[in-house]
Every structure is written in structure tokens, then in C-alpha cells.
Short mmCIF file of C-alpha atoms in Angstrom, two decimals:
data_model
loop_
_atom_site.label_atom_id
_atom_site.label_comp_id
_atom_site.label_asym_id
_atom_site.label_seq_id
_atom_site.Cartn_x
_atom_site.Cartn_y
_atom_site.Cartn_z
CA MET A 156 70.72 -37.74 90.74
CA LYS A 157 67.88 -37.96 93.28
CA ASN A 158 65.56 -35.39 91.68
CA GLN A 159 66.50 -35.72 88.03
CA PHE A 160 64.42 -33.55 85.65
CA GLU A 161 62.82 -31.84 88.62
CA THR A 162 63.25 -28.43 86.99
CA PHE A 163 64.27 -27.23 83.55
CA ASP A 164 67.77 -26.22 84.66
CA VAL A 165 68.48 -29.79 85.78
CA PHE A 166 67.06 -31.11 82.51
CA ILE A 167 69.00 -28.82 80.16
CA ILE A 168 72.23 -29.28 82.11
CA SER A 169 71.88 -33.05 81.75
CA GLN A 170 71.26 -32.61 78.01
CA MET A 171 74.58 -30.79 77.77
CA GLY A 172 76.30 -33.80 79.37
CA TYR A 173 76.62 -32.62 82.98
CA GLU A 174 75.10 -33.74 86.26
CA LEU A 175 74.58 -31.69 89.41
CA GLN A 176 75.80 -33.89 92.23
CA GLY A 177 78.65 -32.02 93.91
CA THR A 178 78.88 -29.18 96.41
CA LYS A 179 77.10 -25.89 95.82
CA GLU A 180 80.31 -24.33 94.51
CA GLU A 181 81.01 -27.30 92.23
CA ASN A 182 77.47 -27.25 90.89
CA GLU A 183 77.70 -23.52 90.18
CA GLN A 184 80.78 -24.20 88.09
CA LEU A 185 78.98 -27.04 86.27
CA ARG A 186 76.07 -24.71 85.49
CA LYS A 187 78.46 -22.24 83.86
CA GLU A 188 80.20 -24.98 81.87
CA ALA A 189 76.87 -26.37 80.68
CA TYR A 190 75.74 -22.85 79.71
CA HIS A 191 78.87 -22.26 77.61
CA THR A 192 78.52 -25.70 76.03
CA PHE A 193 74.97 -24.79 75.07
CA LEU A 194 76.03 -21.49 73.47
CA HIS A 195 78.77 -23.28 71.53
CA ARG A 196 76.33 -25.87 70.19
CA MET A 197 73.83 -23.16 69.23
CA GLN A 198 76.45 -21.71 66.85
CA GLY A 199 75.43 -18.10 67.34
CA GLU A 200 71.66 -18.67 67.39
CA LYS A 201 70.02 -16.89 70.32
CA PRO A 202 66.46 -18.03 71.11
CA ALA A 203 66.38 -15.51 73.97
CA SER A 204 68.58 -12.86 75.59
CA LEU A 205 71.75 -14.08 77.27
CA PRO A 206 70.51 -13.19 80.80
CA THR A 207 67.37 -15.24 80.10
CA ILE A 208 69.36 -18.20 78.80
CA ARG A 209 71.59 -18.07 81.87
CA ARG A 210 68.48 -18.39 84.04
CA TRP A 211 67.52 -21.50 82.05
CA PHE A 212 70.65 -23.00 83.60
CA GLY A 213 69.88 -21.71 87.10
CA ILE A 214 72.50 -18.96 86.92
CA HIS A 215 71.34 -15.78 88.72
CA GLY A 216 67.80 -17.11 89.00
CA ASN A 217 65.54 -19.63 87.31
CA MET A 218 63.37 -19.40 84.22
CA THR A 219 61.63 -21.91 81.99
CA PRO A 220 61.67 -21.32 78.22
CA THR A 221 58.48 -20.92 76.22
CA ARG A 222 57.28 -23.49 73.74
CA GLU A 223 58.43 -21.39 70.78
CA GLN A 224 61.86 -20.99 72.35
CA ILE A 225 62.10 -24.78 72.65
CA PHE A 226 61.43 -25.08 68.92
CA ARG A 227 64.14 -22.53 68.18
CA VAL A 228 66.56 -24.48 70.34
CA ALA A 229 65.57 -27.72 68.60
CA PHE A 230 66.27 -26.34 65.12
CA ALA A 231 69.60 -24.80 66.18
CA LEU A 232 70.78 -27.98 67.90
CA GLY A 233 69.51 -30.21 65.11
CA LEU A 234 67.34 -32.24 67.49
CA SER A 235 65.20 -35.07 66.22
CA GLN A 236 61.43 -35.12 66.62
CA GLU A 237 61.78 -37.54 69.55
CA GLU A 238 64.43 -35.41 71.28
CA THR A 239 62.31 -32.27 70.86
CA GLU A 240 59.33 -34.13 72.29
CA GLU A 241 61.45 -34.87 75.37
CA TYR A 242 62.33 -31.18 75.73
CA LEU A 243 58.62 -30.36 75.65
CA THR A 244 57.36 -33.06 78.01
CA LYS A 245 60.24 -33.70 80.41
CA GLY A 246 61.88 -30.31 80.08
CA ILE A 247 59.01 -27.84 80.38
CA SER A 248 56.19 -30.26 81.39
CA GLN A 249 54.03 -29.38 78.40
CA PRO A 250 52.19 -31.58 75.91
CA GLY A 251 54.24 -33.12 73.12
CA PHE A 252 53.82 -32.02 69.51
CA GLN A 253 50.32 -30.79 68.69
CA ILE A 254 49.99 -32.44 65.31
CA ASN A 255 46.65 -30.69 64.73
CA ASP A 256 48.48 -27.35 64.70
CA TYR A 257 49.90 -26.45 61.28
CA MET A 258 52.82 -24.61 62.90
CA GLU A 259 53.84 -27.67 64.91
CA ILE A 260 53.42 -30.30 62.20
CA MET A 261 55.59 -28.11 59.98
CA ALA A 262 58.14 -27.98 62.80
CA MET A 263 58.06 -31.79 62.95
CA TYR A 264 58.66 -32.02 59.20
CA GLY A 265 61.40 -29.39 59.37
CA LEU A 266 63.24 -31.19 62.16
CA GLU A 267 63.01 -34.49 60.28
CA ASN A 268 64.50 -32.83 57.21
CA HIS A 269 67.12 -30.66 58.95
CA TRP A 270 65.64 -27.24 58.25
CA THR A 271 66.94 -24.10 59.93
CA PHE A 272 64.58 -22.05 62.08
CA GLU A 273 64.62 -19.32 59.44
CA LYS A 274 63.52 -21.76 56.75
CA TYR A 275 60.77 -23.02 59.05
CA GLN A 276 59.49 -19.47 59.51
CA SER A 277 59.62 -18.85 55.77
CA ARG A 278 57.70 -22.02 54.93
CA ARG A 279 55.14 -21.26 57.64
CA LYS A 280 54.50 -17.84 56.14
CA GLU A 281 54.24 -19.39 52.69
CA TYR A 282 51.61 -21.78 54.01
CA GLU A 283 49.56 -18.88 55.43
CA GLN A 284 49.84 -16.93 52.17
CA ASN A 285 48.36 -19.75 50.17
CA LEU A 286 45.36 -20.52 52.37
CA VAL A 287 42.06 -19.93 50.63
CA LYS A 288 40.40 -16.64 51.54
CA GLU A 289 37.33 -18.15 53.20
CA HIS A 290 39.34 -20.65 55.21
CA GLU A 291 37.20 -23.07 57.24
CA ILE A 292 38.29 -25.16 60.22
CA SER A 293 37.08 -28.67 61.00
CA HIS A 294 36.63 -29.22 64.72
CA GLU A 295 36.37 -32.98 64.38
CA GLY A 296 38.95 -35.39 65.77
CA ASN A 297 41.62 -36.00 63.12
CA THR A 298 44.74 -36.76 65.15
CA GLN A 299 45.19 -40.42 64.23
CA TRP A 300 44.58 -39.79 60.53
CA ILE A 301 47.05 -36.87 60.49
CA MET A 302 49.69 -38.96 62.26
CA ARG A 303 49.35 -41.82 59.77
CA GLU A 304 49.58 -39.42 56.85
CA PHE A 305 52.59 -37.67 58.35
CA GLN A 306 54.48 -40.96 58.70
CA HIS A 307 54.10 -41.48 54.94
CA LEU A 308 54.99 -37.89 54.04
CA LYS A 309 57.73 -36.87 56.49
CA HIS A 310 60.55 -37.77 54.08
CA GLU A 311 58.77 -36.78 50.86
CA PRO A 312 59.83 -33.61 48.97
CA GLU A 313 58.81 -30.28 50.50
CA GLU A 314 56.47 -29.43 47.64
CA GLN A 315 54.52 -32.63 48.13
CA PHE A 316 54.28 -32.11 51.89
CA MET A 317 53.19 -28.48 51.52
CA TYR A 318 50.59 -29.42 48.89
CA TRP A 319 49.17 -32.02 51.27
CA MET A 320 48.93 -29.42 54.03
CA TRP A 321 47.11 -26.92 51.80
CA LYS A 322 44.77 -29.61 50.54
CA HIS A 323 43.81 -30.61 54.08
CA ALA A 324 44.16 -27.20 55.74
CA LYS A 325 40.80 -27.48 57.50
CA VAL A 326 42.06 -30.26 59.83
CA PHE A 327 44.83 -28.08 61.31
CA LYS A 328 42.73 -26.43 63.99
CA GLY A 329 45.60 -25.70 66.38
CA TYR A 330 44.51 -27.68 69.42
CA SER A 331 43.98 -31.25 70.58
CA LYS A 332 40.31 -32.21 70.44
CA THR A 333 41.00 -35.07 72.87
CA THR A 334 42.55 -32.72 75.42
CA GLN A 335 39.74 -30.21 75.01
CA GLU A 336 37.17 -32.97 75.56
CA TYR A 337 38.90 -34.04 78.77
CA LEU A 338 38.97 -30.41 79.90
CA ASN A 339 35.25 -29.97 79.23
CA LYS A 340 34.38 -33.32 80.79
CA TYR A 341 36.14 -32.49 84.05
CA ARG A 342 34.79 -28.95 84.08
CA GLN A 343 31.26 -30.32 83.88
CA THR A 344 31.91 -32.87 86.63
CA VAL A 345 33.49 -30.23 88.88
CA LEU A 346 30.51 -27.93 88.34
CA GLU A 347 28.06 -30.71 89.21
CA TYR A 348 29.86 -31.45 92.49
CA MET A 349 30.25 -27.78 93.38
CA ARG A 350 26.64 -26.89 92.61
CA ARG A 351 25.53 -29.83 94.72
CA ASP A 352 27.50 -28.48 97.69
CA VAL A 353 26.32 -24.92 97.09
CA LYS A 354 22.69 -26.10 97.01
CA LYS A 355 23.16 -27.84 100.35
CA SER A 356 24.44 -24.60 101.90
CA LEU A 357 21.63 -22.65 100.25
CA ASP A 358 18.96 -25.03 101.57
CA LEU A 359 20.30 -24.62 105.10
CA LEU A 360 20.03 -20.83 104.87
CA LEU A 361 16.56 -20.94 103.30
CA ALA A 362 15.42 -23.27 106.07
CA GLU A 363 15.95 -20.37 108.48
CA THR A 364 13.39 -18.29 106.54
CA GLY A 365 9.77 -18.61 105.50
CA TYR A 366 10.72 -19.23 101.86
CA ASP A 367 9.01 -22.62 101.51
CA ASN A 368 5.67 -21.30 102.80
CA TRP A 369 5.96 -18.19 100.62
CA LYS A 370 6.78 -20.29 97.57
CA GLN A 371 3.76 -22.55 98.07
CA LYS A 372 1.44 -19.56 98.21
CA ARG A 373 2.93 -17.30 95.54
CA CYS A 374 5.48 -19.02 93.29
CA LEU A 375 4.59 -22.67 93.06
CA HIS A 376 2.57 -22.44 89.85
CA LEU A 377 4.65 -19.80 88.12
CA PRO A 378 6.92 -20.81 85.21
CA GLU A 379 10.03 -19.17 86.72
CA GLY A 380 12.92 -21.34 87.81
CA GLU A 381 14.21 -21.62 91.36
CA LEU A 382 16.60 -18.68 91.05
CA GLU A 383 13.85 -16.31 89.96
CA CYS A 384 11.56 -17.53 92.75
CA ILE A 385 14.28 -16.81 95.30
CA ARG A 386 14.81 -13.35 93.79
CA LYS A 387 11.09 -12.59 94.07
CA TYR A 388 10.98 -13.82 97.65
CA LEU A 389 13.89 -11.60 98.65
CA LYS A 390 12.28 -8.59 96.93
CA TRP A 391 9.02 -9.31 98.73
CA ASN A 392 10.88 -9.61 102.02
CA LYS A 393 12.61 -6.27 101.45
CA ARG A 394 9.24 -4.52 101.05
CA ALA A 395 7.55 -6.37 103.92
CA LYS A 396 6.87 -4.55 107.18
CA ASN A 397 8.02 -7.49 109.26
CA LYS A 398 11.10 -8.73 107.47
CA GLU A 399 11.85 -12.44 107.81
CA VAL A 400 15.37 -12.12 106.42
CA SER A 401 18.10 -9.68 107.43
CA GLU A 402 19.97 -7.78 104.73
CA ASP A 403 23.16 -9.76 105.26
CA LEU A 404 21.34 -13.09 105.13
CA ALA A 405 19.46 -12.00 102.00
CA ASN A 406 22.74 -11.12 100.28
CA ASN A 407 24.23 -14.50 101.20
CA ILE A 408 21.16 -16.34 99.95
CA LEU A 409 21.13 -14.47 96.64
CA GLU A 410 24.86 -15.08 96.11
CA LEU A 411 24.49 -18.81 96.71
CA ALA A 412 21.38 -18.99 94.54
CA LYS A 413 23.24 -17.44 91.61
CA LEU A 414 26.02 -20.00 91.97
CA ALA A 415 23.60 -22.89 92.34
CA TYR A 416 21.15 -22.11 89.55
CA SER A 417 22.62 -19.57 87.13
CA GLN A 418 23.95 -21.27 83.99
CA SER A 419 25.79 -18.22 82.69
CA GLY A 420 28.42 -16.01 84.25
CA GLN A 421 29.11 -18.23 87.24
CA ASN A 422 30.99 -21.19 85.72
CA ALA A 423 34.40 -19.52 85.70
CA ARG A 424 33.91 -18.36 89.27
CA LEU A 425 32.96 -21.84 90.45
CA ILE A 426 35.88 -23.50 88.64
CA ARG A 427 38.31 -20.96 90.09
CA GLU A 428 37.28 -22.04 93.58
CA ILE A 429 39.41 -25.18 93.25
CA TYR A 430 42.57 -23.18 92.47
CA PRO A 431 44.60 -21.10 94.93
CA THR A 432 43.23 -17.57 94.87
CA ILE A 433 45.14 -14.30 94.68
CA ARG A 434 45.26 -12.62 98.05
CA GLN A 435 43.69 -9.19 97.91
CA GLY A 436 46.25 -6.46 98.34
CA LYS A 437 47.58 -3.29 96.86
CA GLU A 438 48.87 -5.09 93.77
CA LYS A 439 46.42 -8.01 93.98
CA ARG A 440 49.34 -10.39 94.13
CA SER A 441 50.23 -13.09 96.61
CA SER A 442 53.41 -14.54 97.99
CA PHE A 443 52.72 -17.59 95.88
CA PRO A 444 54.70 -20.83 95.96
CA LYS A 445 56.89 -20.93 92.86
CA GLU A 446 56.33 -24.69 92.59
CA LEU A 447 52.70 -24.11 91.61
CA ALA A 448 51.18 -22.62 88.51
CA LYS A 449 50.16 -18.98 88.87
CA PRO A 450 46.74 -18.25 90.38
CA VAL A 451 44.04 -18.23 87.73
CA THR A 452 41.59 -15.46 86.96
CA ASP A 453 38.05 -15.58 85.59
CA LYS A 454 39.41 -14.28 82.28
CA TYR A 455 41.95 -17.09 82.09
CA ILE A 456 39.28 -19.70 82.81
CA SER A 457 37.02 -18.22 80.14
CA ASP A 458 39.81 -18.22 77.54
CA LEU A 459 40.76 -21.78 78.48
CA PHE A 460 37.32 -23.10 77.60
CA HIS A 461 37.14 -21.12 74.36
CA ILE A 462 40.39 -22.34 72.83
CA PRO A 463 38.74 -23.76 69.65
CA GLU A 464 37.01 -20.50 68.82
CA ARG A 465 40.03 -18.34 69.59
CA ASN A 466 42.38 -20.56 67.60
CA GLU A 467 40.13 -20.38 64.56
CA MET A 468 40.01 -16.61 64.87
CA GLN A 469 43.80 -16.38 65.06
CA ILE A 470 44.30 -18.60 62.02
CA ASN A 471 41.91 -16.43 60.03
CA ILE A 472 43.56 -13.24 61.29
CA ARG A 473 47.04 -14.40 60.25
CA GLN A 474 45.74 -15.39 56.83
CA ALA A 475 44.11 -11.98 56.39
CA MET A 476 47.28 -10.14 57.45
CA THR A 477 49.31 -12.13 54.92
CA GLU A 478 46.74 -11.41 52.20
CA LEU A 479 46.94 -7.65 52.81
CA GLU A 480 50.68 -7.64 52.15
CA LYS A 481 49.79 -7.78 48.42
CA TYR A 482 48.12 -4.35 48.57
CA GLU A 483 49.12 -0.74 49.19
CA GLU A 484 47.97 0.96 52.39
CA GLU A 485 45.63 3.33 50.55
CA ASP A 486 43.91 0.54 48.59
CA GLU A 487 40.40 -0.46 49.49
CA CYS A 488 40.29 -3.40 51.92
CA PRO A 489 38.95 -6.65 50.43
CA GLU A 490 35.32 -7.20 51.39
CA TYR A 491 35.79 -10.51 53.16
CA ILE A 492 38.44 -8.97 55.44
CA LYS A 493 36.13 -6.03 56.18
CA ASN A 494 33.44 -8.50 57.19
CA ARG A 495 35.85 -10.50 59.33
CA ILE A 496 36.98 -7.40 61.23
CA PHE A 497 33.35 -6.34 61.75
CA GLU A 498 32.54 -9.81 63.11
CA TYR A 499 35.56 -10.17 65.38
CA SER A 500 35.12 -6.65 66.79
CA LYS A 501 31.49 -7.55 67.56
CA GLY A 502 30.28 -4.83 65.24
CA HIS A 503 32.31 -2.04 66.82
CA VAL A 504 34.88 -1.56 64.03
CA THR A 505 34.45 -0.86 60.32
CA VAL A 506 37.41 -0.28 58.02
CA GLU A 507 37.74 0.98 54.47
CA SER A 508 41.44 1.02 53.57
CA VAL A 509 44.08 -1.67 53.72
CA GLY A 510 46.08 0.49 56.14
CA GLU A 511 43.17 0.70 58.58
CA ALA A 512 42.63 -3.04 58.34
CA GLU A 513 46.32 -3.83 58.91
CA ALA A 514 46.46 -1.61 61.99
CA TRP A 515 43.42 -3.30 63.56
CA LEU A 516 44.52 -6.82 62.62
CA GLU A 517 48.03 -6.34 64.03
CA LYS A 518 46.66 -5.10 67.33
CA PHE A 519 44.11 -7.90 67.48
CA ASP A 520 46.73 -10.52 66.57
CA ASP A 521 49.13 -9.22 69.23
CA GLU A 522 46.42 -9.48 71.89
CA GLY A 523 45.43 -12.90 70.55
CA ARG A 524 48.97 -14.26 70.84
CA ARG A 525 49.04 -13.21 74.49
CA ARG A 526 45.66 -14.79 75.17
CA ARG A 527 46.15 -17.89 73.03
CA LEU A 528 46.35 -20.84 75.34
CA MET A 529 47.30 -24.47 75.20
CA VAL A 530 45.81 -26.75 77.81
CA LYS A 531 48.54 -27.60 80.30
CA ARG A 532 48.91 -30.25 82.97
CA SER A 533 48.38 -27.53 85.57
CA ASP A 534 44.98 -26.77 84.01
CA LEU A 535 43.78 -30.37 84.12
CA LEU A 536 45.33 -31.82 87.25
CA PRO A 537 43.63 -29.56 89.85
CA MET A 538 40.24 -30.52 88.42
CA ILE A 539 41.17 -34.21 88.31
CA LEU A 540 42.37 -33.99 91.92
CA TYR A 541 39.09 -32.39 92.99
CA VAL A 542 36.93 -34.98 91.19
CA ALA A 543 39.05 -37.89 92.45
CA GLN A 544 38.68 -36.68 96.03
CA GLN A 545 34.92 -36.18 95.67
CA ARG A 546 34.54 -39.68 94.26
CA TYR A 547 36.63 -41.14 97.05
CA LEU A 548 34.42 -39.41 99.63
CA GLU A 549 31.39 -40.96 97.93
CA GLN A 550 33.02 -44.39 98.07
CA MET A 551 33.75 -43.92 101.76
CA ALA A 552 30.12 -43.05 102.45
CA GLU A 553 28.72 -45.87 100.34
CA ASN A 554 30.99 -48.52 101.85
CA HIS A 555 31.00 -47.08 105.39
CA GLN A 556 34.80 -47.01 105.30
CA GLU A 557 37.31 -44.77 106.98
CA TYR A 558 39.82 -42.70 105.03
CA CYS A 559 42.78 -44.67 103.66
CA GLN A 560 45.68 -42.60 102.31
CA SER A 561 46.94 -45.23 99.86
CA GLU A 562 43.50 -45.99 98.41
CA ALA A 563 42.63 -42.33 97.98
CA LYS A 564 45.96 -41.60 96.31
CA LYS A 565 45.60 -44.66 94.07
CA LEU A 566 42.26 -43.42 92.74
CA PHE A 567 43.78 -40.03 91.89
CA LEU A 568 46.79 -41.59 90.15
CA THR A 569 44.59 -43.90 88.08
CA MET A 570 42.37 -41.04 86.91
CA ALA A 571 45.21 -38.57 86.36
CA ASN A 572 47.51 -40.91 84.43
CA ALA A 573 44.70 -42.04 82.13
CA VAL A 574 44.11 -38.41 81.16
CA MET A 575 47.81 -37.57 80.87
CA ILE A 576 48.42 -40.50 78.51
CA GLY A 577 45.38 -39.57 76.42
CA CYS A 578 46.61 -35.97 76.14
CA ASN A 579 50.24 -36.88 75.34
CA MET A 580 51.41 -35.33 78.61
CA PRO A 581 53.84 -36.69 81.22
CA GLU A 582 52.27 -39.03 83.76
CA ILE A 583 52.39 -38.18 87.47
CA ASN A 584 55.98 -38.40 88.63
CA GLU A 585 57.27 -37.63 92.12
CA LYS A 586 60.44 -36.18 90.60
CA TYR A 587 58.41 -33.17 89.46
CA ARG A 588 57.95 -30.68 92.29
CA TYR A 589 54.46 -29.87 91.08
CA ASP A 590 53.42 -33.52 91.09
CA ARG A 591 54.96 -34.03 94.53
CA LEU A 592 52.75 -31.24 95.87
CA LEU A 593 49.66 -32.86 94.39
CA LEU A 594 50.53 -36.18 95.99
CA ASP A 595 51.21 -34.44 99.29
CA CYS A 596 47.54 -33.45 99.36
CA TYR A 597 46.99 -37.03 100.53
CA GLN A 598 48.19 -36.99 104.13
CA GLN A 599 48.07 -39.87 106.59
CA GLU A 600 44.93 -38.65 108.36
CA GLU A 601 43.08 -36.60 105.73
CA MET A 602 43.03 -35.14 102.20
CA TYR A 603 43.70 -31.53 101.27
CA GLY A 604 42.46 -29.69 98.20
CA TYR A 605 44.65 -28.04 95.59
CA GLY A 606 43.67 -24.65 96.92
CA ASP A 607 45.08 -25.61 100.33
CA ILE A 608 48.61 -26.17 99.00
CA PRO A 609 49.88 -22.58 99.56
CA GLU A 610 48.87 -22.84 103.22
CA MET A 611 50.54 -26.25 103.45
CA ILE A 612 53.78 -24.80 102.06
CA LEU A 613 53.75 -21.39 103.68
CA GLY A 614 52.27 -22.54 106.96
#
């Protein structure tokens, strides 16, 4: 088929032994047959509601399963580790197994040893129950060591495997250090490029004012940084009888100065500039191309770059919740759990009883599950695209060359695929709609940014 594995429905239908290549009516019939084949193979297991599963097959809409739903499907179908990896990477375009995550390495072991999903859940809870109370997480890179150990242990008895996991619990931090390092590396590079451009715009605006003369007379020998000097100049201008700067120009200058020089509070806003933004409206939603990831928010960006801290918190929260199951609601809460709640609530919550602690922990865990993120291709690739295009523009300027579509695209592919391989993610592939859109940013005459894609699609 021309666009094989383009979407999850095509992928899962092919896994059921069918191929969409006929007329619309014939393909609709194939979708239904593949759906019923899937239900038969699942033997009564339902990883989602039936309407949701139907949408996995493109029946009455489209929907992509979550990562946890993929694991449930894998256990029910008796998939191997390799087959499950294909469902994750080719099926839903996510990273393969996160071996640093205790939940996922246990899933790998369970699939190798033909566990049911219920047994997997039971063993996972047992693991959490037996973590030491003051559980510490190592944020060092341990992936290769864990993988080598797993290869030796994957067919050993369960007790031996579980003992090994408890013994080395600190290495299961729940995220890929390599992926997080790539994310931080590209964030820093994006910020450097963006601040450089912001400073150029700021300098042009300041050149229209008397800022340089004012600075030489009043601010040159003061210890304040550039942002504070600009603030003081604008305050002085506001009080002056003969104002050099209009109110609108002053607001623009201050806004650019914050972006250019503030090291806190502006990073998420700058990073979000490279993504398509949500059009302002009654519901603050946009008619957004379904081929793209959803528009990001400042909160999402902040959570994305705090994955290590949030994962550690969630591991500790789950361990505390499991520990409290040994007590009655009216019992006094263990001291270390009291302290943890006080810390994670930033000093706003104190508890005394087990019941109070359980209520707070359950609410916090529920919110944490919703906010817990895994770095996706759609988080990395827009930043890689931006950096690749900036570097190509630099090369053009240095070599006095004109834009060349193939050379520009080649640089992006080289950078992107190196990162995708390092993060155990699918390389750029034109068969993916999302990847096709990224490649379409390189037109014959010029390059477009990721944020321009909605306009390219919607006109």
C-alpha cells in the first residue's frame, strides 16, 4: 500500500492480516472484519470501550490508543517484546520501551514470560509495596547497564528478577536520560538563536531613543544588568517632561528586553514561539490540522522540562500510597509521609491521620498522572527543525550561497535522524503524515517554520 503505517488504523488493520487497497466500500468492510478479528484474538479483554476500539480501526472516526492501552493489547495478544516495540514506534509513533522505567521493564519481562495483564499489575503493585520508605532515585545514565542485566535475567525465575529490581530500584527513574539531554540541548540552542534575534529587534527600537546617551551618563557604572538599565531608562522617560519614548514604544521595548535578558519566566514563552499557537477565541481553540500535535501551552513546556523531578515525585507518591494501605484511616500518618506531603505541597498542606494523607495523595497522584509526560517525537522535531534551519541560514551567509532545497532538507534529516536513533524513536519517514509536513517546510524557493504549517495546510 502506498502510505503503509501512515496512521494507527492502517497499522492495526495490517497486524490483523488485512490491507486497505480496494474501493471505499470494500475498505469499510475490511475495517469491520479486522475489528472483529481483533476482538476475537483479545479473548474478551477490553483495553478500552468498544466505540473507542472501533475508532482505532477508523470506524466512525479515528483515534490512537495510549501507551498503557498498547501494553494491555500486547499482553492480551501475547505479543513478543519486539512486536510490542513495533506497536509503540510504528503504530503510535512513540519511543520504544523505556527500560529506565520500572513499569516498562516489568512489562518487558512479563511479555517475555507470557504473563497476563492482571499478573503484570499485581507484580507492579508488589514492587511498589516493597520499596524502601526513603526511596532515592539516581539520575545518572544507566540504560546500557540495565539492558545488559535484563538480557541475563529475562528468563530467570520471577523471584530472582524481582529481587534484582528491588536491589537496584534507584536506577529506575522513569525516563530516558539520553532523550532528556537531547531535549535540554536543543532547548538551549533554540533559546540562544531566539534571544539573538530578539536582541537585534530590541537594538533597532532602542536606536530610535536616547537610551545610549542616557546609559552613558546614568547607568554605565552601576552593577545592574542590561534589563534593569532599560527598566530604569523607561521609568525616567515616563517622569520626564519631554518624553523621548511613546507609551506604546516603551511597552514594546520592555517586552523585548524581558525576552532578551530575563533568565526566568520567559523560556517557555520563547520555546512556544516555534510551535503553532492557539488562536484566541471564545474557547481558546483553533481549527488545528489533525496531522499535527496539539498546540502547546506554557504549562506543557514547563512540565516537559521538569520530567525528572515530576517522575521522582510520582514514584515516591505511589510508594507512600501503597505503604498507607497497611494502616487504618484513623491511625496517625507515618512521619516521613507527613514530611513528603508538606514538601510536595510547598508547605501548604499538613496532615495528621492516614485518611487525610490518603485523600491528598490520591488527588495529587491523579493530577500527576495527567501531567506526567514522556518526551515525544513531536516535542523534539519542531526544535530540531528550527535549529537546522537557523544553521543552514548561517551556512548560506558564510558561504555566500543561495538557498538550495535539497541541501537544506539534507541538513535537517541528518540532525533529526541522529536524535531519533539516539532516543529509540522512528527516523523521519515520508509515510508518516507528520513527517511529510515537516519535510514540506522545505519548498523549492524557501523554507517555512513549523509554526507556519497550519497556514500552509489551511491556506
